[in-house]
Structure formats: structure tokens, C-alpha cells
Amino acid sequence: MSSKSKNKDEHERTSLLASSSAPPDQSRPRPSLLHPYHPGTQQEPSSPQPQFSMSSRQSLTKSSLEEMERGAKRLADDNIDSDSVNGLLAGMEASDDDASLFGDKVGDEDAPVTMKDLEYLASGNGEEMMEGGGGREELHKHSERVHESTRALRSSIRRVPSGGSGMKIRPPSAEIEPGEEEAEEAEKEPPRLNVQVISMVALTLFVMMLLVAALALGTLAVGPPRQPLGEYKILEAQVGEDFWQYYNFYAGKDSAGSNGYITYVSRDVAGRDGIIEVVTEEVPEEKMIEIYDEGDPRAVEDWLAEDMLFLDQLKRQKEAEENALDEQEGGDDSDGDEGSGSGGSESSNSTSTEKAKTVTTEQKARANKETESRTLHLQSTTHGPSKLEPFNPDTNNTETFVVISSSPTPEGPRNSVRLEGRRRFNRGLFIIDLRHMPAGCGTWPAFWLTDEANWPVNGEIDIVEGVNYQDTAKTALHSTKECQMDDVPEGTSTGSWDTSVGIPNGKTGIPDMTFRWAQNCFVYDPHQWINQGCVATDLKLEGRSLGMPLNQNGGGVYALEWDPVNTHIRSWIFSPHGRVPSNLRDAMRTATNEDVGTRIAPDTNQWGLPYGHFPIGDGTNCPAGHFRNMRLVINLAFCGSVAGNRYFMDCPKKFKKFKTCEEWVASEPDELKEAYWKIRGIYVYQRAWERKWA
């Protein structure tokens, strides 16, 4: 290419660049491309920066010049956005393999090319500069100043994605705000985890591990916590004349909830009327029990074996009942397939139902027979001699009893007794040795734990409670919400649960015939009778553990273990007295010994399985706080909200003549002579405090 044509091309490039630039606004200073400071400033850089030259072959083409100039124009108009800055930088960083834009013109490719030169050319003075012969000297004259500004511009412009905002141009000499440099460096660097945060988290975890380890070591060093887990110690032995000192006599009407047909009287009135007394009786030989020196059949191994046998019998009985029901349903289907009429179907159903009843009765009879055989077998295989003694003698062959009864009044309601314990309990083992309990139509006796002023918040536990002619022992718990007995471990009791069927719907009043177990202790559970609670019923002595049948057997011993630390409430009934475990019998016989070392501590693990097992406390569906701060109560009521409401069902013969329970009681029938307590003693134990794991 000739020098003339080459000069012509260079002239055309320069002319195009000059024609593409808009004339500067004369009303205000134009921001210099050389100095990225505030628009219009002419401040010189404080120190030169390293230069770059055309020897790197980074050439500025026509299109690069145009792009760069457009960016510069937007900057000049204060359009400091990403498009302006990115366009400017794109022009600065453009490269091409062609010859340098100015290298041939000035005759030296290593001559510095700067933005000042570009601006100079864009203003239309480039051609004059080159033609004047002083182009090289003019370029070198501006190089030091231009290169420093170029470097400053490149380092101070922060690029963001196209179309964004927030461009910031800071002069190199400007003062950096505290934290600004670190923030900019953080934005330039790729995201990464904060080392300080990781270190703090690791340190926190390490400290927590140290604390846990220290706590564990401290626990091992100090030992287990102090808890009531030791053996039982006698707290109250309520026997003889000392019986009354443990109670207050309540005088007045019955509570509105019970609404019994009675008036409770003071101790003086009760003594005057003869409805409380302490009697000592000689025990006839036929009422004595066998005491074995060794090989007692009431040892723990025999009790557990008997209970396991009983549970096995219950299982077989349940299977027989289920098979009978399956046969009944199968018979119904068969009759339907044969096209039998309704009369035939009813006949078949009746036959199947009778068969089911027959199977159930036979199973129960066999279970009772095997239980009696087991008892006889235990007694016939004992070792060592035996002798007859009163169950719990005073001295020689006598026993002392506390008797509580009632008396009629001209007004109708009977005078009766309600004893309220003076001590409050949050745990304990409660034992009552009965020789007779109130029984008969209209009677409602109870031996229970309660906190009347805070009922049902602090709960209620019914240890012994009879209504009319009921003959099977029950233990009932009453509480507020969230206390359910649906987590009882299998094989931990010989009893079952009461049922709740026919509960009227709260809105429609229609009875709900759905079969349910009474396992919710909440007194207002909508699917149970009001204040029914969770009720465990005895099966092992079914029909013989309460009321008149119990009295005919000479009474029995009831025990309730309230042990929240060991997470349970458990209840037992032993009748007759010859079947009371030897450990329990010996504990009651030695409870009043002056020599503490001769007292026998009761051990519930030697008594066999309870008939009632209620899980409470940690890890159960009933927090232990539902039962607290309760005291013992012994009372004898008549009629009222329970016995009175059941009167027409439980006493159908009486109901034919006396339409209400109150009329029956007011008639002073001889049957009410059996309505009295005869108590050998009440024994309250509590576990000793020990440093021991639960």
C-alpha cells in the first residue's frame, strides 16, 4: 500500500470518529475522559502510573473508537450507568491483529497511544496534529499524564451486568471511607464462607461438648440425684383409738356434686349417736389363717405363676368369644344365601347368641376352677409346719376394729360420717384392711384421695368405692385434660377397663352406642359419662371383690401404690385374708412395732400383678402433675348423683314399691344395717429418699 493511500485511510478513520461525536455542551464543563473525577475538575494525578504501549498489539479499531466515544458521550451527559462504563471499557480493551492505528502514522509502533489522543482526534484536531509534523512529539507530551489517568479510570470503575445501576467513579486521591475498600474487595471476590463464622460455630459446638462432658462427669462424681426410691417406711398406722387423730370430722350437707341423702355430723354427735366406735374382738378359729414358718404359698414366685396362668386363661377366653362371634356372623350369611325369611334369620341369630353366651360362661367357669385348683395346689405343696393365727392380732387372739355407720333421722336424710385426712400427699402406698364395708341398695361408700378445693385440677383417686349392689372392685382416676391410659404395657395387670356405651350426644341427645373403654381420665370427656374418669376393674376376683360378696368372705385388703417417680399408679385386692401375700401381711402386723428394726417393709414386687395399672409421669400419656396435694377421705353416703341415679336399674324390686332412692332410704329398711365400715387399720407408707437412679 502506498503512503498516499495509507494516509488517506487514516484520514477517513479520523474523520468518521470526529463526525460521530456530539459537540460538547457549552453551558457546563465537559467531564474529561482522562481524569475520572467529578465532572469538570482539572486536578492532576499525584504520581505517574505505569504505561502501556502499542507493542502489545492491542489496537483500537474504528468500531472500538466509536463504541468508546459513545460511552464517553453518555458519561459526559452524566448518564453514569452500566452501559456507559461497559461501553467505555469495551473500547479500551478491544484488540485486533491489524496494524496500530497510529503506529504507521507516527513511524513508531512503540509510541504510547492514550485516551487523550483519542479525545484529541475525536475533536477534529488529529489530522492537523499529524500533518503538522509534530505528531510524535505531541503524543509523547501527553503520554505520562494520559497513562496515569487511564490506569486510574480502569481501576476505579466497577463493572456490573448490563442494564444495572450503581456505577461509582472514585478519584485515586479521594479519601476512602472506613470499610469501603473492604466492601469493594468483597464484591470483587467470588462468594465464600466466612472463616470467622465457621470458627465461631465450631468454637460454640466445642464449648457445648465440654459443658455436656463436664455435666456428665459431675453427675458421675456427685452420683445419682436424691429421689424417693428407697424401701417403704411407715408414715401413718391408723389403728385402734389412734385412728381418729389422723382425720377431721366434716359436719354439714353433702357437696352439690354428690348430693347424697345424708347429713355429715361432728365427732361428738357421731359418738353420741353411736355411729363411730372402736371395738376389740376375739377371733374365732374359723376366721384365723394359716401362718407358715417357711415355704409360704403366698411367696412371690407362686403369685406370679398364678397371675400368668390367669392371663393365659383370659387370652383363651377371649379367643373363644371371638370364635363364637365369627360363627354367629357366618350363620347369618349362610341363612341369607339360602333365602331364609326374617323369622328364620332371627331364630339363627338367637341360637348363635345363646351359643356365644354358653361359650363365655363355660370359659369363665373353667377359669375359676383352674384358679381354685392352682390355689389348692400351692397350699398342698408347702414345706414346713403351719399354725392358725388371727390375720393381724393385737395380742393373743384379739383384733381391734374401727366401726363407722349411720343413723336415721325424723327429717329423712341419715346422719353419717365423713373423715378428711389431715396430711396432704403427692405419693405413697395406701393400704386398708377391711373386715366389712357398707353394701346394699342406696349405699355409696368410698375410700379415696382428693383435693376438693382444687378439683379436678389436682385430681382424684378412688381406691375403694361401692354403689348399691356392685360386687367387683374398681379403681378410678379423675383429672383434667390430657391424661389417657392408652399406653398400658401388655401383661402388667390382671384387670380390664370399664366401658362407656350409650353416651347421649351433646347436641341431639341420641345415645352413642359405640363401644369404648373408659381410658380417658378427663372428667368431661364427651365420649364417656360425666366424671366417669379412667376406671380399672378387677377380673381375677370378679364378682367377689366388693360389697356383699366381699363381706361374706370376711373382707379383704386393698392397696394402692402412687409412685410418680417409677411412673405408675397400681391397685390390688386380696380376698379372703388367707390369700394376702405374706410380705403385705407381715408389713401390717409389724407396722406398730416400737422396735423399728423389726418392722417389715412392704415390697409391691412380691404381691403379684395388680388388677389396675395406670402409667403416669415422664414418658407416659398422663403427666404426674394431674395428681397432687391430695388427702385421704372416708365417707358413707346414700343415694345422690350416683347411687340415686342408678337406683331404678340396680334395685328393680325396691323400685316397684319406692319410686325414688330417697323414699327407700327414708323407710329405714333392715338392709341398711349392713351399711357400715369395719376397719382393722389403714397404713400409709412412703419410699425413703436415696441417691439412686430411677
XYZ file of C-alpha atoms in Angstrom:
694
model
C 0.000 0.000 0.000
C 1.344 3.426 -0.981
C 1.990 6.123 1.571
C -0.637 8.309 -0.053
C -3.403 5.711 0.110
C -2.369 4.814 3.657
C -2.629 8.423 4.736
C -5.989 8.601 3.030
C -7.343 5.634 5.045
C -6.084 7.142 8.285
C -7.693 10.434 7.405
C -11.056 8.727 6.718
C -10.940 6.876 10.073
C -10.210 10.041 11.937
C -12.922 11.964 10.105
C -15.534 9.294 10.855
C -14.606 9.311 14.544
C -14.797 13.069 14.666
C -18.165 13.142 12.899
C -19.658 10.605 15.302
C -19.038 12.714 18.394
C -21.590 15.244 19.543
C -20.488 18.824 20.220
C -19.860 19.453 23.864
C -22.344 21.316 25.975
C -21.022 24.849 26.341
C -23.173 25.598 29.369
C -21.120 23.464 31.727
C -17.646 21.900 31.766
C -17.344 18.633 29.980
C -16.042 15.722 32.087
C -12.622 14.731 30.946
C -12.035 11.219 29.734
C -8.541 11.444 31.106
C -9.484 12.185 34.691
C -12.333 10.134 36.247
C -13.022 12.728 38.865
C -16.022 14.912 39.392
C -17.118 16.397 36.036
C -15.154 19.480 35.107
C -12.290 19.045 37.549
C -8.776 19.550 36.219
C -6.917 18.002 39.138
C -3.677 16.361 38.126
C -2.772 12.924 39.399
C -0.327 12.971 42.226
C 2.043 10.375 40.800
C 2.548 8.734 37.423
C 1.268 5.275 36.772
C 2.810 2.552 34.623
C 2.135 2.994 30.903
C 1.007 0.568 28.249
C 2.170 0.713 24.646
C 1.182 -0.486 21.199
C 3.865 -3.174 21.278
C 1.287 -5.412 22.985
C -0.617 -5.396 19.658
C -3.808 -4.154 21.340
C -5.053 -1.980 18.510
C -8.011 0.308 18.583
C -10.190 -0.190 15.521
C -12.751 2.124 14.074
C -15.662 0.290 15.712
C -13.831 0.294 19.075
C -13.274 4.002 18.828
C -16.947 4.552 18.069
C -18.088 2.397 20.979
C -15.695 4.084 23.303
C -16.728 7.532 22.212
C -20.434 6.713 22.669
C -19.660 5.619 26.221
C -17.695 8.768 26.807
C -20.555 10.870 25.463
C -23.022 9.262 27.902
C -20.594 9.856 30.753
C -20.301 13.471 29.673
C -24.087 13.786 29.880
C -23.989 12.387 33.470
C -25.527 9.064 32.358
C -23.352 7.102 34.729
C -24.786 3.687 34.210
C -23.544 0.252 33.277
C -23.981 0.768 29.554
C -21.787 3.888 29.618
C -18.994 2.401 31.669
C -19.034 -1.003 29.978
C -19.002 0.639 26.571
C -16.017 2.768 27.544
C -14.103 -0.209 28.905
C -15.013 -2.328 25.891
C -13.372 0.239 23.683
C -10.324 0.400 25.922
C -9.874 -3.357 25.947
C -10.629 -4.062 22.261
C -7.913 -5.870 20.316
C -7.173 -6.539 16.674
C -4.340 -8.101 14.719
C -4.189 -5.177 12.260
C -1.518 -2.535 12.423
C -1.646 0.077 15.104
C -3.979 2.931 14.417
C -1.214 5.456 14.958
C 1.908 3.368 14.706
C 2.472 3.796 10.971
C 1.312 7.408 11.078
C 3.992 8.442 13.525
C 6.514 5.892 12.371
C 6.912 4.031 15.705
C 4.649 1.225 16.903
C 6.007 1.508 20.427
C 4.742 5.041 20.774
C 2.160 5.281 23.600
C -1.430 5.699 22.499
C -3.683 7.243 25.096
C -7.278 8.280 25.624
C -6.158 11.893 25.423
C -5.023 11.197 21.873
C -8.387 9.669 21.098
C -10.186 12.675 22.511
C -7.902 14.938 20.588
C -8.648 13.065 17.386
C -12.386 12.979 18.159
C -12.379 16.767 18.422
C -11.176 17.031 14.812
C -7.598 18.064 15.578
C -5.958 14.728 14.828
C -5.340 15.346 11.153
C -3.836 18.740 11.858
C -1.596 17.201 14.528
C -0.305 14.551 12.182
C 0.137 16.800 9.186
C 1.927 19.399 11.270
C 4.845 17.074 11.737
C 4.757 17.311 15.488
C 2.503 14.297 15.992
C 5.078 12.110 17.686
C 6.276 14.836 19.983
C 2.681 15.838 20.780
C 1.743 12.263 21.642
C 4.759 11.841 23.904
C 3.981 15.161 25.517
C 0.663 13.845 26.841
C 1.641 10.242 27.478
C 2.681 10.451 31.115
C -0.433 12.355 32.105
C -2.773 10.212 29.991
C -1.476 6.815 31.067
C -1.859 7.578 34.751
C -5.427 8.721 34.172
C -6.174 5.654 32.076
C -4.928 3.367 34.803
C -6.899 5.277 37.399
C -10.029 5.090 35.272
C -9.677 1.348 34.729
C -9.177 0.627 38.420
C -11.879 2.939 39.742
C -14.778 1.847 37.525
C -16.756 -1.010 38.955
C -18.498 -3.089 36.265
C -21.955 -4.544 36.796
C -24.217 -6.503 34.451
C -25.584 -4.501 31.533
C -28.677 -2.531 32.398
C -27.772 -2.328 36.096
C -27.115 0.697 38.166
C -24.917 1.832 40.968
C -21.776 2.788 38.911
C -19.287 4.596 41.060
C -16.230 6.514 39.872
C -13.800 7.477 42.597
C -10.704 9.587 42.037
C -7.476 7.906 43.116
C -6.728 10.739 45.501
C -10.177 10.655 47.116
C -10.356 9.625 50.754
C -11.678 6.093 51.266
C -14.486 5.787 53.751
C -13.985 3.254 56.570
C -14.958 -0.206 55.380
C -15.458 0.929 51.782
C -12.316 -0.693 50.476
C -13.136 -3.963 52.205
C -16.685 -3.878 50.832
C -15.406 -3.303 47.305
C -12.886 -6.106 47.601
C -15.614 -8.419 48.907
C -17.799 -7.566 45.918
C -14.968 -8.257 43.513
C -14.177 -11.641 45.063
C -16.439 -14.667 44.482
C -18.775 -15.630 47.407
C -17.148 -17.803 50.019
C -17.835 -18.975 53.545
C -16.892 -16.561 56.229
C -13.970 -18.083 58.084
C -14.847 -16.173 61.228
C -18.417 -17.506 61.240
C -17.200 -21.072 60.783
C -14.694 -20.600 63.559
C -17.329 -19.218 65.938
C -19.730 -22.086 65.190
C -17.006 -24.646 65.722
C -15.956 -22.958 68.954
C -19.576 -22.878 70.187
C -20.039 -26.578 69.458
C -16.784 -27.356 71.194
C -17.799 -25.386 74.283
C -21.187 -27.128 74.363
C -19.496 -30.515 74.147
C -17.241 -29.519 77.003
C -20.246 -28.476 79.100
C -22.054 -31.749 78.401
C -18.938 -33.708 79.242
C -18.438 -31.673 82.411
C -22.069 -32.262 83.405
C -21.740 -35.980 82.780
C -18.511 -36.157 84.742
C -20.047 -34.060 87.502
C -23.062 -36.343 87.655
C -20.825 -39.387 87.863
C -18.689 -37.708 90.501
C -21.632 -36.479 92.594
C -23.715 -39.582 91.941
C -27.406 -40.041 91.165
C -29.953 -37.460 92.358
C -31.752 -37.781 95.664
C -35.158 -39.326 94.935
C -37.877 -41.267 96.808
C -36.727 -44.655 95.538
C -35.772 -46.434 98.723
C -37.804 -49.028 100.594
C -41.170 -48.106 102.044
C -41.257 -46.630 105.549
C -44.392 -46.445 107.682
C -45.756 -42.918 107.840
C -49.158 -43.489 109.435
C -50.502 -46.605 111.147
C -54.149 -45.722 111.712
C -55.356 -48.358 114.166
C -57.428 -48.509 117.334
C -58.118 -45.382 119.306
C -55.336 -43.555 117.480
C -57.332 -43.842 114.289
C -59.260 -40.594 114.794
C -56.198 -38.385 115.285
C -55.387 -38.622 111.595
C -58.724 -37.129 110.490
C -61.033 -34.176 110.834
C -64.787 -34.694 111.012
C -66.658 -32.717 108.396
C -70.091 -31.545 109.516
C -72.777 -30.365 107.113
C -74.586 -31.249 103.939
C -73.052 -33.280 101.176
C -71.416 -31.440 98.283
C -73.581 -30.319 95.376
C -71.771 -32.711 93.065
C -72.525 -35.773 95.183
C -75.834 -34.555 96.619
C -76.156 -37.503 98.968
C -79.232 -38.040 101.067
C -77.280 -37.580 104.313
C -76.083 -35.064 106.851
C -72.488 -35.401 107.994
C -72.055 -34.889 111.725
C -69.265 -33.940 114.096
C -67.326 -36.401 116.205
C -69.323 -35.526 119.300
C -72.650 -36.128 117.575
C -71.352 -39.283 115.944
C -70.178 -40.605 119.289
C -73.474 -39.701 120.955
C -75.470 -41.471 118.244
C -73.158 -44.464 118.366
C -72.220 -44.359 114.690
C -68.467 -44.387 115.414
C -66.768 -46.746 117.846
C -63.630 -48.784 118.437
C -64.175 -52.434 119.341
C -61.864 -55.284 120.268
C -62.996 -58.792 119.403
C -61.674 -62.250 119.975
C -61.038 -64.003 116.690
C -62.690 -67.408 116.375
C -60.637 -70.247 114.975
C -62.631 -70.433 111.761
C -61.591 -66.862 110.974
C -57.907 -67.465 111.553
C -55.418 -68.051 108.772
C -52.524 -70.463 108.337
C -49.114 -68.996 109.041
C -46.138 -70.922 107.612
C -42.670 -70.818 109.045
C -41.192 -71.465 105.585
C -42.377 -72.301 102.103
C -45.294 -69.896 102.359
C -47.621 -70.394 99.363
C -48.053 -66.662 99.217
C -44.435 -66.230 98.110
C -43.750 -64.026 95.103
C -42.912 -66.886 92.731
C -46.254 -68.565 93.317
C -48.180 -65.327 92.948
C -46.559 -64.539 89.616
C -47.114 -68.079 88.360
C -50.785 -67.835 89.317
C -51.139 -64.473 87.606
C -49.511 -65.746 84.413
C -51.883 -68.696 84.412
C -54.819 -66.341 84.864
C -53.717 -64.132 81.976
C -53.395 -67.193 79.781
C -56.934 -68.197 80.716
C -58.196 -64.738 79.827
C -56.498 -64.991 76.446
C -58.128 -68.345 75.692
C -61.486 -66.992 76.857
C -61.198 -64.013 74.524
C -60.332 -66.284 71.602
C -63.372 -68.459 72.348
C -65.647 -65.421 72.405
C -64.244 -64.168 69.111
C -64.704 -67.593 67.512
C -68.306 -67.689 68.722
C -68.966 -64.277 67.191
C -67.379 -65.384 63.910
C -69.642 -68.440 63.834
C -72.633 -66.229 64.523
C -71.758 -63.919 61.622
C -71.111 -66.915 59.387
C -74.509 -68.359 60.260
C -76.190 -65.075 59.360
C -74.508 -65.071 55.942
C -75.469 -68.693 55.322
C -79.108 -68.042 56.147
C -79.143 -65.100 53.812
C -77.689 -67.146 50.983
C -80.334 -69.832 51.455
C -83.045 -67.219 51.191
C -84.469 -67.817 54.639
C -87.203 -65.495 55.814
C -86.811 -62.953 58.525
C -88.182 -65.330 61.098
C -85.573 -67.950 60.293
C -82.811 -65.356 60.460
C -83.918 -64.166 63.895
C -84.014 -67.783 65.085
C -80.488 -68.355 63.824
C -79.232 -65.157 65.438
C -80.814 -66.135 68.728
C -79.210 -69.569 68.584
C -75.794 -68.125 67.787
C -76.096 -65.561 70.551
C -77.027 -68.242 73.061
C -74.056 -70.295 71.869
C -71.749 -67.346 72.377
C -73.108 -66.829 75.887
C -72.696 -70.517 76.615
C -69.075 -70.492 75.471
C -68.334 -67.427 77.550
C -69.926 -68.876 80.661
C -68.115 -72.171 80.239
C -64.802 -70.407 79.801
C -65.319 -68.319 82.922
C -66.304 -71.365 84.955
C -63.234 -73.242 83.793
C -61.007 -70.245 84.542
C -62.383 -70.002 88.078
C -61.980 -73.745 88.576
C -58.376 -73.712 87.372
C -57.596 -70.746 89.599
C -59.011 -72.541 92.637
C -57.086 -75.677 91.672
C -53.932 -73.645 91.446
C -54.523 -72.205 94.894
C -55.159 -75.640 96.372
C -52.058 -76.951 94.656
C -49.956 -74.188 96.164
C -51.286 -74.871 99.623
C -50.819 -78.627 99.299
C -47.178 -78.358 98.239
C -45.929 -76.138 101.058
C -42.970 -77.043 103.187
C -42.735 -76.743 106.929
C -45.387 -76.641 109.626
C -48.171 -74.099 109.807
C -50.302 -72.731 112.589
C -53.595 -70.859 112.851
C -53.462 -67.232 113.918
C -55.556 -64.091 113.537
C -54.569 -62.217 110.445
C -53.367 -59.156 112.352
C -53.650 -59.797 116.087
C -53.217 -57.272 118.865
C -52.121 -59.734 121.488
C -53.049 -63.376 121.765
C -56.203 -63.943 119.686
C -57.809 -60.486 119.600
C -58.103 -57.810 116.958
C -59.261 -54.187 117.293
C -61.540 -52.553 114.739
C -62.838 -49.077 113.902
C -66.574 -49.099 113.084
C -68.307 -46.307 111.128
C -72.033 -46.416 110.331
C -75.089 -44.122 110.039
C -78.365 -43.431 111.822
C -81.889 -42.420 110.688
C -83.448 -39.047 111.414
C -87.074 -37.863 111.559
C -86.367 -35.487 108.693
C -85.380 -38.298 106.365
C -81.696 -37.840 105.452
C -79.487 -40.104 107.575
C -76.742 -38.838 109.848
C -73.396 -40.113 108.596
C -69.648 -39.589 108.841
C -67.110 -38.018 106.530
C -63.479 -38.161 107.675
C -60.966 -35.885 105.956
C -57.255 -36.607 106.367
C -55.026 -34.024 107.989
C -51.988 -34.794 105.847
C -51.502 -33.974 102.163
C -49.832 -36.423 99.805
C -48.079 -36.383 96.454
C -47.120 -40.076 96.529
C -47.362 -43.084 98.769
C -48.577 -46.628 99.387
C -52.088 -46.710 100.889
C -53.410 -49.934 102.441
C -56.788 -50.585 104.062
C -57.607 -53.811 105.867
C -61.393 -54.246 105.764
C -63.484 -56.846 107.513
C -66.748 -55.305 106.348
C -67.804 -52.453 104.063
C -71.157 -50.692 103.514
C -73.286 -52.526 100.953
C -76.878 -52.680 99.769
C -79.396 -50.688 97.780
C -78.885 -46.925 98.085
C -75.401 -47.118 99.647
C -72.424 -45.185 98.301
C -69.292 -45.706 100.460
C -65.825 -44.552 99.376
C -62.190 -44.557 100.491
C -60.386 -42.090 98.256
C -57.787 -39.351 97.688
C -58.795 -35.837 96.647
C -58.188 -32.102 96.871
C -61.769 -30.812 96.934
C -60.826 -27.131 96.810
C -58.897 -27.692 93.574
C -60.951 -30.415 91.931
C -60.396 -31.673 89.268
C -57.164 -29.717 88.733
C -55.298 -31.705 91.390
C -57.106 -34.919 90.559
C -58.927 -37.659 92.422
C -58.121 -41.334 93.034
C -60.860 -43.717 94.180
C -59.289 -46.670 95.998
C -62.495 -48.354 97.206
C -65.914 -47.252 96.005
C -69.171 -49.174 96.001
C -72.594 -48.288 94.611
C -75.756 -50.242 95.503
C -75.169 -53.943 94.802
C -71.891 -53.689 92.895
C -69.655 -56.678 93.598
C -66.413 -56.048 91.664
C -63.578 -53.794 92.778
C -62.707 -50.775 90.691
C -60.052 -48.083 90.818
C -60.902 -44.766 89.171
C -58.769 -41.724 88.351
C -60.334 -38.322 87.646
C -58.387 -35.429 86.151
C -58.309 -32.514 83.749
C -57.469 -32.882 80.056
C -54.551 -34.818 78.582
C -54.456 -37.815 80.890
C -55.148 -41.023 78.991
C -54.462 -44.678 79.726
C -53.939 -45.905 76.185
C -50.266 -46.771 76.723
C -50.524 -49.511 79.373
C -47.868 -52.185 78.765
C -49.325 -55.597 77.994
C -49.171 -58.178 80.752
C -48.810 -55.694 83.609
C -52.238 -56.214 85.196
C -54.931 -58.848 85.670
C -57.805 -56.398 85.266
C -59.596 -54.658 82.437
C -61.217 -51.293 81.791
C -64.728 -50.126 82.472
C -66.824 -49.368 79.403
C -68.722 -46.324 78.169
C -71.638 -47.142 75.869
C -74.847 -45.235 75.220
C -73.466 -41.778 75.966
C -76.062 -39.180 74.843
C -74.907 -36.855 72.107
C -74.359 -33.359 73.492
C -76.436 -31.722 70.729
C -79.039 -34.270 69.677
C -79.354 -36.302 72.875
C -79.243 -39.509 70.819
C -77.295 -42.256 72.642
C -73.997 -43.182 71.047
C -73.840 -46.987 71.097
C -70.188 -47.136 70.053
C -68.249 -49.462 72.359
C -65.384 -47.701 74.119
C -63.091 -48.443 77.039
C -63.111 -45.850 79.820
C -59.429 -44.939 79.463
C -59.674 -41.142 79.460
C -59.282 -39.704 82.953
C -60.696 -36.310 81.887
C -63.898 -35.820 83.862
C -65.692 -34.131 80.965
C -64.641 -36.378 78.104
C -67.557 -36.205 75.606
C -67.392 -39.935 74.841
C -67.709 -41.060 78.483
C -70.183 -40.497 81.278
C -69.669 -37.225 83.111
C -66.961 -37.686 85.744
C -66.511 -41.338 84.794
C -62.740 -40.994 84.501
C -60.421 -43.861 83.648
C -61.606 -46.946 85.508
C -59.740 -50.235 86.009
C -61.890 -53.224 87.020
C -60.829 -56.416 88.763
C -61.157 -59.642 86.770
C -59.303 -62.143 88.903
C -61.840 -61.868 91.729
C -64.698 -60.662 89.557
C -67.972 -60.759 91.480
C -66.192 -61.384 94.802
C -64.094 -58.299 95.467
C -66.634 -55.682 96.626
C -69.818 -55.217 98.605
C -71.839 -58.127 99.923
C -69.692 -60.933 98.400
C -66.576 -59.358 99.941
C -68.283 -59.205 103.335
C -69.307 -62.841 103.080
C -65.634 -63.761 102.611
C -64.637 -61.844 105.742
C -63.459 -58.743 103.916
C -60.141 -58.190 102.210
C -57.111 -55.974 101.830
C -56.978 -53.162 99.266
C -53.708 -51.481 98.334
C -52.909 -48.563 96.051
C -49.369 -47.585 95.074
C -48.997 -43.996 93.883
C -45.411 -43.773 92.633
C -44.807 -40.987 90.079
C -41.028 -41.468 90.144
C -41.483 -45.062 88.970
C -44.221 -43.774 86.611
C -47.300 -45.668 87.758
C -50.344 -45.922 89.968
C -51.235 -49.551 90.737
C -54.015 -51.218 92.736
C -54.562 -54.663 94.297
C -57.381 -56.503 96.045
C -56.751 -59.640 98.121
C -59.667 -61.620 99.486
C -60.125 -63.571 101.672
C -57.332 -62.754 104.086
C -55.784 -66.173 103.630
C -54.761 -65.051 100.135
C -52.941 -61.917 101.209
C -49.219 -62.086 100.242
C -47.022 -62.874 103.223
C -44.930 -59.724 102.713
C -48.017 -57.492 102.834
C -49.441 -59.334 105.829
C -46.167 -59.123 107.781
C -45.798 -55.412 106.954
C -49.187 -54.650 108.517
C -48.554 -56.879 111.529
C -45.257 -55.145 112.335
C -46.192 -51.559 111.372
C -46.738 -50.515 115.008
C -43.681 -52.256 116.472
C -41.746 -49.914 118.708
C -38.500 -51.503 117.555
C -38.061 -50.009 114.102
C -35.616 -52.740 113.176
C -38.338 -55.394 113.471
C -40.740 -53.704 111.070
C -41.188 -55.370 107.700
C -41.103 -53.070 104.687
C -43.811 -53.776 102.115
C -42.485 -54.756 98.702
C -45.111 -54.461 95.981
C -42.977 -56.553 93.627
C -43.741 -59.556 95.840
C -47.507 -59.236 95.559
C -48.055 -60.456 92.032
C -49.659 -58.386 89.298
C -52.110 -55.595 90.215
C -55.560 -55.522 88.703
C -55.177 -51.803 87.934
C -52.133 -50.287 86.233
C -52.138 -46.567 85.386
C -48.990 -45.149 83.701
C -48.290 -41.595 84.917
C -45.279 -39.316 84.837
C -42.394 -38.932 82.400
C -42.716 -40.868 79.182
C -46.446 -41.574 79.589
C -49.663 -40.045 78.265
C -50.572 -38.669 81.689
C -48.248 -36.122 83.365
C -47.773 -36.754 87.069
C -48.901 -33.195 87.843
C -52.525 -34.240 87.288
C -52.456 -35.798 90.782
C -51.040 -33.839 93.701
C -51.677 -32.329 97.121
C -54.440 -34.810 97.958
C -55.689 -36.122 101.280
C -57.476 -39.282 102.325
C -61.248 -39.245 102.709
C -63.532 -41.938 104.167
C -67.253 -41.392 103.928
C -70.605 -43.122 103.763
C -73.264 -41.527 101.546
C -76.703 -42.624 100.400
C -78.444 -42.096 97.054
C -77.109 -38.916 95.466
C -75.826 -38.364 91.929
C -74.534 -41.916 91.501
C -76.368 -44.405 93.712
C -79.577 -42.429 93.342
C -79.378 -42.171 89.552
C -78.739 -45.915 89.253
C -81.424 -46.859 91.751
C -84.062 -47.940 89.211
C -81.537 -50.168 87.391
C -79.673 -51.638 90.358
C -82.682 -52.060 92.671
C -85.621 -53.072 90.421
C -87.573 -54.784 93.229
C -87.267 -51.772 95.505
C -88.168 -49.507 92.615
C -91.565 -51.173 92.249
C -92.546 -50.035 95.738
C -90.374 -46.927 96.245
C -90.096 -44.751 93.176
C -87.029 -42.882 94.400
C -83.892 -43.852 96.273
C -84.677 -41.238 98.931
C -88.057 -42.851 99.651
C -86.373 -46.210 100.068
C -83.735 -44.865 102.494
C -86.283 -42.862 104.486
C -88.284 -46.054 105.079
C -85.491 -47.289 107.394
C -85.198 -50.778 105.911
C -83.320 -53.501 107.779
C -80.986 -53.861 104.792
C -79.285 -50.622 105.759
C -77.990 -52.305 108.900
C -75.286 -53.749 106.622
C -74.183 -50.247 105.683
C -71.124 -49.895 107.930
C -67.327 -49.864 107.764
C -65.319 -52.277 109.908
C -61.671 -51.366 109.533
C -58.750 -53.236 111.086
C -56.375 -50.480 110.056
C -55.222 -48.048 107.420
C -51.489 -47.950 106.685
C -49.698 -45.217 104.771
C -46.118 -45.755 103.588
C -43.716 -43.611 101.616
C -40.442 -44.523 99.986
C -37.267 -43.342 101.654
C -35.182 -40.714 99.900
C -31.989 -42.086 98.380
C -29.371 -41.128 95.860
C -30.439 -43.587 93.257
C -31.290 -43.714 89.571
C -34.956 -44.254 88.768
